[in-house]
Amino acid sequence: MYEERFDKRGFDELRPMEAETGIIPNAKGSARFRIGNTEAIAAVYGPEEVKPKHFEKVDKGIIMCKYDMLPFSVPDRAKPGMDRRDMEISDVITNALNRAVILEEFPRSMITVRVYVTQADAGTRCASLTAASMACADAGLPMRDLVAAVAAGKIGDSICLDLTKEEEDFHEGGATDVPIGFLPSKNEIVLLQLDGKVTKEELSRIVEMGKLGAMKIYELEKSVLQGRFSNESKS
Ligand code: UDP
């Protein structure tokens, strides 16, 4: 049984969030997104010539994305360098961004996305995808929509939004984690993973809760980007 959350949040409540863009002057676009004690920064470069050349596509651009959890992001120093988990997360972020960025506008070109997790308390792939999506928009890339991503899941018998690491490690009744990436204006899911066991009915409740949470993240992303572009037009 999990009747009250460790941090006293409502079951459908997100952790406090912060977002900003334009944090890395040497990148074409950049963003920082924090949710609770999880924070990711993203930098976007390009479009530029594809390297290595054999990855080039004649009819559209490609996204090369790398996710990296910095050694100091967790209490037990994470091992530097890419492991299997980093490769998997880089792939799922790339797949989601492929649906968001209009790559047909950049044939034979490459967009590089680097995401660094500076603090990790669960939900890093979602925070990274949200930051990467904002950085793509900050770079001025044409997009079908912004990606808003958050994990939802089940702890004991309770369906919950935006799990912390302490919740993911819940033993009594176990925990299930479902990271969700959403293109709100298209009503399209671009990231969906499942770590644990749930029934079909529970999964649809989890996805619905995740989509509602993602809508709140989307509102924050839009307001930060609107502020950023209106400041640019004034200067
Ligand atoms: N984590 C860790 N060390 C690692 C990998 C993960 O402490 O080497 C923690 C970190 O808090 C991370 C959480 O475990 O956010 C859950 O990791 P998972 O692989 O489920 O991905 P995430 O929820 O971060 O997308």
GROMACS .gro file of C-alpha atoms and ligand atoms in nm:
model
  260
    1MET     CA    1   0.000   0.000   0.000
    2TYR     CA    2   0.125   0.349  -0.087
    3GLU     CA    3  -0.130   0.594   0.054
    4GLU     CA    4   0.076   0.910   0.095
    5ARG     CA    5   0.370   1.008  -0.123
    6PHE     CA    6   0.711   1.038   0.043
    7ASP     CA    7   0.728   1.407  -0.055
    8LYS     CA    8   0.355   1.465   0.027
    9ARG     CA    9   0.265   1.549  -0.336
   10GLY     CA   10  -0.074   1.463  -0.481
   11PHE     CA   11  -0.066   1.143  -0.689
   12ASP     CA   12  -0.123   1.347  -1.007
   13GLU     CA   13   0.113   1.631  -0.911
   14LEU     CA   14   0.441   1.717  -1.083
   15ARG     CA   15   0.749   1.819  -0.888
   16PRO     CA   16   0.833   2.195  -0.904
   17MET     CA   17   0.975   2.287  -1.245
   18GLU     CA   18   1.210   2.546  -1.393
   19ALA     CA   19   1.309   2.601  -1.754
   20GLU     CA   20   1.524   2.842  -1.950
   21THR     CA   21   1.675   2.867  -2.296
   22GLY     CA   22   1.988   3.024  -2.443
   23ILE     CA   23   2.213   2.904  -2.159
   24ILE     CA   24   2.507   2.799  -2.380
   25PRO     CA   25   2.635   3.088  -2.596
   26ASN     CA   26   2.845   2.865  -2.824
   27ALA     CA   27   2.557   2.636  -2.924
   28LYS     CA   28   2.300   2.716  -3.192
   29GLY     CA   29   2.027   2.646  -2.935
   30SER     CA   30   2.025   2.537  -2.573
   31ALA     CA   31   1.798   2.482  -2.276
   32ARG     CA   32   1.787   2.374  -1.914
   33PHE     CA   33   1.494   2.191  -1.760
   34ARG     CA   34   1.461   2.101  -1.393
   35ILE     CA   35   1.185   1.898  -1.231
   36GLY     CA   36   1.236   1.840  -0.859
   37ASN     CA   37   1.593   1.717  -0.811
   38THR     CA   38   1.631   1.604  -1.173
   39GLU     CA   39   1.794   1.850  -1.411
   40ALA     CA   40   1.911   1.827  -1.773
   41ILE     CA   41   2.084   2.074  -2.002
   42ALA     CA   42   2.079   2.040  -2.379
   43ALA     CA   43   2.281   2.193  -2.663
   44VAL     CA   44   2.193   2.180  -3.033
   45TYR     CA   45   2.433   2.232  -3.326
   46GLY     CA   46   2.364   2.246  -3.701
   47PRO     CA   47   2.220   2.179  -3.951
   48GLU     CA   48   2.568   2.099  -4.083
   49GLU     CA   49   2.747   1.852  -4.308
   50VAL     CA   50   2.688   1.486  -4.212
   51LYS     CA   51   2.987   1.311  -4.059
   52PRO     CA   52   3.047   1.024  -4.114
   53LYS     CA   53   2.922   1.076  -4.468
   54HIS     CA   54   2.754   0.734  -4.506
   55PHE     CA   55   2.484   0.840  -4.255
   56GLU     CA   56   2.368   1.109  -4.497
   57LYS     CA   57   2.010   1.092  -4.632
   58VAL     CA   58   1.929   1.253  -4.965
   59ASP     CA   59   1.570   1.344  -4.881
   60LYS     CA   60   1.602   1.463  -4.520
   61GLY     CA   61   1.828   1.555  -4.233
   62ILE     CA   62   1.931   1.330  -3.947
   63ILE     CA   63   1.955   1.387  -3.574
   64MET     CA   64   2.256   1.259  -3.382
   65CYS     CA   65   2.178   1.267  -3.012
   66LYS     CA   66   2.391   1.174  -2.715
   67TYR     CA   67   2.264   1.151  -2.356
   68ASP     CA   68   2.516   1.164  -2.077
   69MET     CA   69   2.460   1.139  -1.702
   70LEU     CA   70   2.740   1.342  -1.546
   71PRO     CA   71   2.947   1.164  -1.277
   72PHE     CA   72   2.835   1.406  -1.003
   73SER     CA   73   2.462   1.376  -1.090
   74VAL     CA   74   2.397   1.088  -0.848
   75PRO     CA   75   2.509   1.013  -0.490
   76ASP     CA   76   2.727   0.718  -0.606
   77ARG     CA   77   2.940   0.881  -0.875
   78ALA     CA   78   2.818   0.758  -1.216
   79LYS     CA   79   3.088   0.594  -1.431
   80PRO     CA   80   3.209   0.837  -1.698
   81GLY     CA   81   3.161   0.734  -2.061
   82MET     CA   82   2.870   0.578  -2.253
   83ASP     CA   83   2.718   0.255  -2.119
   84ARG     CA   84   2.427   0.050  -2.258
   85ARG     CA   85   2.174   0.259  -2.067
   86ASP     CA   86   2.313   0.585  -2.210
   87MET     CA   87   2.298   0.435  -2.561
   88GLU     CA   88   1.937   0.323  -2.515
   89ILE     CA   89   1.833   0.663  -2.381
   90SER     CA   90   2.018   0.843  -2.663
   91ASP     CA   91   1.820   0.625  -2.910
   92VAL     CA   92   1.478   0.687  -2.757
   93ILE     CA   93   1.542   1.062  -2.742
   94THR     CA   94   1.656   1.059  -3.106
   95ASN     CA   95   1.342   0.869  -3.213
   96ALA     CA   96   1.119   1.117  -3.032
   97LEU     CA   97   1.297   1.421  -3.180
   98ASN     CA   98   1.274   1.264  -3.528
   99ARG     CA   99   0.894   1.297  -3.495
  100ALA     CA  100   0.913   1.656  -3.367
  101VAL     CA  101   1.169   1.828  -3.593
  102ILE     CA  102   1.074   1.871  -3.961
  103LEU     CA  103   1.383   1.699  -4.100
  104GLU     CA  104   1.263   1.714  -4.462
  105GLU     CA  105   1.375   2.079  -4.459
  106PHE     CA  106   1.742   1.979  -4.420
  107PRO     CA  107   1.832   1.714  -4.678
  108ARG     CA  108   2.190   1.583  -4.654
  109SER     CA  109   2.241   1.758  -4.318
  110MET     CA  110   2.295   1.665  -3.958
  111ILE     CA  111   2.166   1.816  -3.635
  112THR     CA  112   2.367   1.729  -3.326
  113VAL     CA  113   2.196   1.722  -2.987
  114ARG     CA  114   2.395   1.680  -2.664
  115VAL     CA  115   2.210   1.629  -2.338
  116TYR     CA  116   2.379   1.627  -1.998
  117VAL     CA  117   2.208   1.526  -1.675
  118THR     CA  118   2.350   1.743  -1.398
  119GLN     CA  119   2.126   1.601  -1.121
  120ALA     CA  120   1.939   1.272  -1.128
  121ASP     CA  121   1.643   1.177  -0.911
  122ALA     CA  122   1.455   0.956  -1.162
  123GLY     CA  123   1.289   1.072  -1.483
  124THR     CA  124   1.614   1.179  -1.647
  125ARG     CA  125   1.524   1.053  -1.996
  126CYS     CA  126   1.203   1.259  -1.985
  127ALA     CA  127   1.374   1.571  -1.849
  128SER     CA  128   1.645   1.528  -2.115
  129LEU     CA  129   1.390   1.496  -2.394
  130THR     CA  130   1.203   1.805  -2.273
  131ALA     CA  131   1.530   2.004  -2.255
  132ALA     CA  132   1.640   1.876  -2.598
  133SER     CA  133   1.308   1.973  -2.753
  134MET     CA  134   1.331   2.324  -2.609
  135ALA     CA  135   1.691   2.354  -2.731
  136CYS     CA  136   1.580   2.256  -3.085
  137ALA     CA  137   1.313   2.527  -3.074
  138ASP     CA  138   1.569   2.774  -2.931
  139ALA     CA  139   1.794   2.690  -3.230
  140GLY     CA  140   1.509   2.799  -3.457
  141LEU     CA  141   1.456   2.454  -3.608
  142PRO     CA  142   1.115   2.405  -3.771
  143MET     CA  143   0.909   2.168  -3.557
  144ARG     CA  144   0.574   1.992  -3.579
  145ASP     CA  145   0.538   2.053  -3.206
  146LEU     CA  146   0.742   2.067  -2.885
  147VAL     CA  147   0.790   1.739  -2.700
  148ALA     CA  148   0.679   1.741  -2.337
  149ALA     CA  149   0.791   1.434  -2.146
  150VAL     CA  150   0.728   1.292  -1.800
  151ALA     CA  151   0.712   0.950  -1.639
  152ALA     CA  152   0.399   0.816  -1.473
  153GLY     CA  153   0.359   0.478  -1.310
  154LYS     CA  154   0.229   0.264  -1.031
  155ILE     CA  155   0.362   0.245  -0.676
  156GLY     CA  156   0.204  -0.029  -0.468
  157ASP     CA  157  -0.160   0.002  -0.582
  158SER     CA  158  -0.148   0.374  -0.660
  159ILE     CA  159  -0.115   0.534  -1.004
  160CYS     CA  160   0.136   0.821  -0.974
  161LEU     CA  161   0.283   1.102  -1.179
  162ASP     CA  162   0.652   1.198  -1.198
  163LEU     CA  163   0.814   0.934  -0.977
  164THR     CA  164   1.122   1.010  -0.767
  165LYS     CA  165   1.410   0.765  -0.728
  166GLU     CA  166   1.285   0.684  -0.376
  167GLU     CA  167   0.947   0.595  -0.527
  168GLU     CA  168   1.099   0.391  -0.811
  169ASP     CA  169   1.279   0.186  -0.545
  170PHE     CA  170   0.957   0.123  -0.346
  171HIS     CA  171   0.961  -0.242  -0.239
  172GLU     CA  172   0.624  -0.317  -0.080
  173GLY     CA  173   0.409  -0.400  -0.386
  174GLY     CA  174   0.682  -0.279  -0.624
  175ALA     CA  175   0.696   0.017  -0.860
  176THR     CA  176   0.633   0.048  -1.233
  177ASP     CA  177   0.770   0.334  -1.437
  178VAL     CA  178   0.631   0.449  -1.773
  179PRO     CA  179   0.824   0.734  -1.940
  180ILE     CA  180   0.600   0.919  -2.185
  181GLY     CA  181   0.694   1.178  -2.450
  182PHE     CA  182   0.400   1.364  -2.598
  183LEU     CA  183   0.340   1.607  -2.886
  184PRO     CA  184   0.036   1.778  -2.732
  185SER     CA  185  -0.098   1.966  -3.035
  186LYS     CA  186  -0.078   1.647  -3.246
  187ASN     CA  187  -0.204   1.421  -2.965
  188GLU     CA  188   0.086   1.193  -3.058
  189ILE     CA  189   0.300   0.982  -2.826
  190VAL     CA  190   0.665   0.978  -2.936
  191LEU     CA  191   0.819   0.798  -2.638
  192LEU     CA  192   0.661   0.515  -2.442
  193GLN     CA  193   0.852   0.265  -2.234
  194LEU     CA  194   0.747   0.032  -1.955
  195ASP     CA  195   0.964  -0.084  -1.669
  196GLY     CA  196   0.760  -0.315  -1.445
  197LYS     CA  197   0.422  -0.489  -1.460
  198VAL     CA  198   0.077  -0.336  -1.500
  199THR     CA  199  -0.260  -0.447  -1.638
  200LYS     CA  200  -0.389  -0.304  -1.966
  201GLU     CA  201  -0.643  -0.093  -1.775
  202GLU     CA  202  -0.373   0.042  -1.541
  203LEU     CA  203  -0.151   0.124  -1.837
  204SER     CA  204  -0.421   0.337  -1.996
  205ARG     CA  205  -0.474   0.524  -1.666
  206ILE     CA  206  -0.098   0.577  -1.638
  207VAL     CA  207  -0.076   0.708  -1.996
  208GLU     CA  208  -0.372   0.943  -1.940
  209MET     CA  209  -0.209   1.077  -1.623
  210GLY     CA  210   0.123   1.117  -1.808
  211LYS     CA  211  -0.043   1.310  -2.091
  212LEU     CA  212  -0.209   1.551  -1.845
  213GLY     CA  213   0.126   1.602  -1.670
  214ALA     CA  214   0.295   1.657  -2.006
  215MET     CA  215   0.041   1.930  -2.088
  216LYS     CA  216   0.161   2.127  -1.783
  217ILE     CA  217   0.523   2.088  -1.893
  218TYR     CA  218   0.418   2.198  -2.243
  219GLU     CA  219   0.266   2.519  -2.101
  220LEU     CA  220   0.596   2.599  -1.927
  221GLU     CA  221   0.799   2.522  -2.242
  222LYS     CA  222   0.576   2.748  -2.452
  223SER     CA  223   0.585   3.038  -2.207
  224VAL     CA  224   0.967   3.024  -2.180
  225LEU     CA  225   1.007   3.010  -2.560
  226GLN     CA  226   0.752   3.285  -2.620
  227GLY     CA  227   0.947   3.505  -2.375
  228ARG     CA  228   1.271   3.420  -2.550
  229PHE     CA  229   1.144   3.500  -2.901
  230SER     CA  230   0.960   3.816  -2.797
  231ASN     CA  231   1.282   3.945  -2.630
  232GLU     CA  232   1.469   3.872  -2.954
  233SER     CA  233   1.220   4.068  -3.163
  234LYS     CA  234   1.253   4.369  -2.925
  235SER     CA  235   1.636   4.377  -2.943
  236UDP     N1  236   2.051   0.603  -1.150
  236UDP     C1  237   2.169   0.604  -1.076
  236UDP     N2  238   2.285   0.559  -1.135
  236UDP     C2  239   2.287   0.511  -1.263
  236UDP     C3  240   2.168   0.510  -1.336
  236UDP     C4  241   2.052   0.556  -1.278
  236UDP     O1  242   2.169   0.648  -0.961
  236UDP     O2  243   2.395   0.473  -1.311
  236UDP     C5  244   1.928   0.656  -1.087
  236UDP     C6  245   1.899   0.800  -1.129
  236UDP     O3  246   1.838   0.870  -1.022
  236UDP     C7  247   1.799   0.779  -1.241
  236UDP     C8  248   1.719   0.664  -1.182
  236UDP     O4  249   1.817   0.578  -1.127
  236UDP     O5  250   1.722   0.895  -1.263
  236UDP     C9  251   1.632   0.589  -1.277
  236UDP     O6  252   1.706   0.547  -1.388
  236UDP     P1  253   1.636   0.487  -1.516
  236UDP     O7  254   1.738   0.405  -1.588
  236UDP     O8  255   1.507   0.424  -1.479
  236UDP     O9  256   1.608   0.613  -1.610
  236UDP     P2  257   1.538   0.754  -1.581
  236UDP    O10  258   1.421   0.732  -1.486
  236UDP    O11  259   1.643   0.842  -1.519
  236UDP    O12  260   1.493   0.801  -1.714
   0.00000   0.00000   0.00000
